[in-house]
PDB file of C-alpha atoms in Angstrom:
ATOM      1  CA  MET A   1       0.000   0.000   0.000  1.00  0.00           C
ATOM      2  CA  LYS A   2       1.489   3.319  -1.079  1.00  0.00           C
ATOM      3  CA  ARG A   3       1.257   6.087   1.514  1.00  0.00           C
ATOM      4  CA  THR A   4       0.674   9.646   0.410  1.00  0.00           C
ATOM      5  CA  ASN A   5       0.539  12.788   2.466  1.00  0.00           C
ATOM      6  CA  LEU A   6      -2.303  15.260   2.284  1.00  0.00           C
ATOM      7  CA  THR A   7      -0.669  18.645   1.894  1.00  0.00           C
ATOM      8  CA  LYS A   8      -2.132  22.006   2.829  1.00  0.00           C
ATOM      9  CA  LYS A   9      -2.571  22.711  -0.882  1.00  0.00           C
ATOM     10  CA  ASP A  10      -4.545  19.450  -1.273  1.00  0.00           C
ATOM     11  CA  LEU A  11      -6.730  20.371   1.699  1.00  0.00           C
ATOM     12  CA  ILE A  12      -7.442  23.808   0.224  1.00  0.00           C
ATOM     13  CA  SER A  13      -8.389  22.229  -3.108  1.00  0.00           C
ATOM     14  CA  SER A  14     -10.640  19.721  -1.357  1.00  0.00           C
ATOM     15  CA  ILE A  15     -12.542  22.485   0.454  1.00  0.00           C
ATOM     16  CA  TYR A  16     -12.754  24.422  -2.806  1.00  0.00           C
ATOM     17  CA  MET A  17     -14.224  21.391  -4.629  1.00  0.00           C
ATOM     18  CA  GLN A  18     -16.573  20.180  -1.869  1.00  0.00           C
ATOM     19  CA  ILE A  19     -17.937  23.439  -0.451  1.00  0.00           C
ATOM     20  CA  GLY A  20     -17.407  25.799  -3.343  1.00  0.00           C
ATOM     21  CA  PHE A  21     -15.457  28.480  -1.494  1.00  0.00           C
ATOM     22  CA  SER A  22     -12.806  30.212  -3.574  1.00  0.00           C
ATOM     23  CA  LYS A  23      -9.266  28.923  -3.124  1.00  0.00           C
ATOM     24  CA  ASN A  24      -8.355  32.198  -1.387  1.00  0.00           C
ATOM     25  CA  ILE A  25     -11.174  31.840   1.143  1.00  0.00           C
ATOM     26  CA  SER A  26     -10.350  28.142   1.605  1.00  0.00           C
ATOM     27  CA  GLU A  27      -6.709  28.983   2.322  1.00  0.00           C
ATOM     28  CA  ASN A  28      -7.706  31.701   4.815  1.00  0.00           C
ATOM     29  CA  LEU A  29     -10.077  29.243   6.502  1.00  0.00           C
ATOM     30  CA  ILE A  30      -7.319  26.642   6.947  1.00  0.00           C
ATOM     31  CA  ASP A  31      -4.780  29.272   8.107  1.00  0.00           C
ATOM     32  CA  ASP A  32      -7.204  30.749  10.654  1.00  0.00           C
ATOM     33  CA  PHE A  33      -8.113  27.292  11.952  1.00  0.00           C
ATOM     34  CA  LEU A  34      -4.463  26.324  12.447  1.00  0.00           C
ATOM     35  CA  ILE A  35      -3.622  29.647  14.118  1.00  0.00           C
ATOM     36  CA  THR A  36      -6.576  29.205  16.490  1.00  0.00           C
ATOM     37  CA  VAL A  37      -5.483  25.659  17.399  1.00  0.00           C
ATOM     38  CA  VAL A  38      -1.887  26.727  18.088  1.00  0.00           C
ATOM     39  CA  GLU A  39      -2.877  29.804  20.110  1.00  0.00           C
ATOM     40  CA  ASN A  40      -5.329  27.776  22.182  1.00  0.00           C
ATOM     41  CA  LEU A  41      -2.714  25.114  22.919  1.00  0.00           C
ATOM     42  CA  LYS A  42      -0.215  27.782  23.972  1.00  0.00           C
ATOM     43  CA  THR A  43      -2.624  29.346  26.458  1.00  0.00           C
ATOM     44  CA  GLU A  44      -4.946  26.548  27.562  1.00  0.00           C
ATOM     45  CA  LYS A  45      -2.603  23.544  27.075  1.00  0.00           C
ATOM     46  CA  LYS A  46      -5.558  21.462  25.829  1.00  0.00           C
ATOM     47  CA  LEU A  47      -7.996  21.538  22.915  1.00  0.00           C
ATOM     48  CA  LYS A  48     -10.886  19.125  22.472  1.00  0.00           C
ATOM     49  CA  LEU A  49     -12.595  18.851  19.083  1.00  0.00           C
ATOM     50  CA  SER A  50     -15.797  16.888  19.447  1.00  0.00           C
ATOM     51  CA  LYS A  51     -15.920  13.656  17.401  1.00  0.00           C
ATOM     52  CA  PHE A  52     -12.293  14.204  16.341  1.00  0.00           C
ATOM     53  CA  GLY A  53      -9.958  14.120  19.335  1.00  0.00           C
ATOM     54  CA  THR A  54      -7.987  16.012  21.942  1.00  0.00           C
ATOM     55  CA  PHE A  55      -4.723  17.892  21.501  1.00  0.00           C
ATOM     56  CA  SER A  56      -2.695  18.519  24.641  1.00  0.00           C
ATOM     57  CA  ILE A  57       0.729  19.785  25.689  1.00  0.00           C
ATOM     58  CA  ARG A  58       3.070  17.740  27.849  1.00  0.00           C
ATOM     59  CA  ALA A  59       6.358  18.942  29.278  1.00  0.00           C
ATOM     60  CA  LYS A  60       9.414  16.756  28.739  1.00  0.00           C
ATOM     61  CA  LYS A  61      12.276  16.923  31.219  1.00  0.00           C
ATOM     62  CA  SER A  62      15.824  17.619  30.163  1.00  0.00           C
ATOM     63  CA  ARG A  63      17.935  14.534  29.525  1.00  0.00           C
ATOM     64  CA  ILE A  64      21.318  13.429  28.316  1.00  0.00           C
ATOM     65  CA  GLY A  65      21.543  12.380  24.690  1.00  0.00           C
ATOM     66  CA  ARG A  66      24.332  10.937  22.613  1.00  0.00           C
ATOM     67  CA  ASN A  67      25.409  11.853  19.098  1.00  0.00           C
ATOM     68  CA  PRO A  68      25.420   8.490  17.262  1.00  0.00           C
ATOM     69  CA  LYS A  69      28.301   9.499  14.961  1.00  0.00           C
ATOM     70  CA  THR A  70      30.720  10.998  17.494  1.00  0.00           C
ATOM     71  CA  LYS A  71      29.393   9.250  20.636  1.00  0.00           C
ATOM     72  CA  GLU A  72      29.625  12.664  22.323  1.00  0.00           C
ATOM     73  CA  GLN A  73      27.137  13.238  25.158  1.00  0.00           C
ATOM     74  CA  THR A  74      25.031  16.380  25.164  1.00  0.00           C
ATOM     75  CA  THR A  75      22.181  17.748  27.243  1.00  0.00           C
ATOM     76  CA  ILE A  76      18.779  17.961  25.596  1.00  0.00           C
ATOM     77  CA  SER A  77      16.877  20.813  27.249  1.00  0.00           C
ATOM     78  CA  ASN A  78      13.316  20.870  28.596  1.00  0.00           C
ATOM     79  CA  ARG A  79      10.612  21.179  25.968  1.00  0.00           C
ATOM     80  CA  ASP A  80       6.896  20.902  25.418  1.00  0.00           C
ATOM     81  CA  VAL A  81       5.486  18.279  23.058  1.00  0.00           C
ATOM     82  CA  VAL A  82       2.048  18.127  21.451  1.00  0.00           C
ATOM     83  CA  LEU A  83       0.021  14.970  21.999  1.00  0.00           C
ATOM     84  CA  PHE A  84      -3.092  13.872  20.103  1.00  0.00           C
ATOM     85  CA  LYS A  85      -5.633  11.354  21.354  1.00  0.00           C
ATOM     86  CA  ALA A  86      -8.245  10.372  18.801  1.00  0.00           C
ATOM     87  CA  SER A  87     -11.871  10.221  19.920  1.00  0.00           C
ATOM     88  CA  LYS A  88     -13.804   6.961  19.838  1.00  0.00           C
ATOM     89  CA  GLU A  89     -15.898   8.224  16.908  1.00  0.00           C
ATOM     90  CA  PHE A  90     -12.763   9.097  14.925  1.00  0.00           C
ATOM     91  CA  LYS A  91     -11.182   5.714  15.641  1.00  0.00           C
ATOM     92  CA  ASP A  92     -14.387   3.949  14.600  1.00  0.00           C
ATOM     93  CA  LEU A  93     -14.478   5.863  11.297  1.00  0.00           C
ATOM     94  CA  VAL A  94     -10.829   5.098  10.541  1.00  0.00           C
ATOM     95  CA  ASN A  95     -11.219   1.425  11.428  1.00  0.00           C
ATOM     96  CA  SER A  96     -14.600   0.848   9.771  1.00  0.00           C
ATOM     97  CA  LYS A  97     -14.770  -2.018   7.325  1.00  0.00           C
ATOM     98  CA  ASN A  98     -17.104  -0.060   5.015  1.00  0.00           C
ATOM     99  CA  ASP A  99     -15.490   0.722   1.678  1.00  0.00           C
ATOM    100  CA  SER A 100     -18.272   3.086   0.616  1.00  0.00           C
TER     101      SER A 100
END
């Protein structure tokens, strides 16, 4: 099975074809949505989209890493990572056996 990525351009075209918005409006819609998601995660640390899933932020502690080429040890600083947990409805849709 060949895997392909859905790019932002593909998503804009899909909205354009399905809803009929112009490509400019479709691009603005996607940009505004992504900005809203990122800003919400920065301030609230959690975002729940009904029937889709939950995005959350988790802090990772600093740790010691090793460069595989030089074997040199280095410290990897603290950072926040984004987690996504799919909702039951989303999982059911992805795993459905219906090919229609």
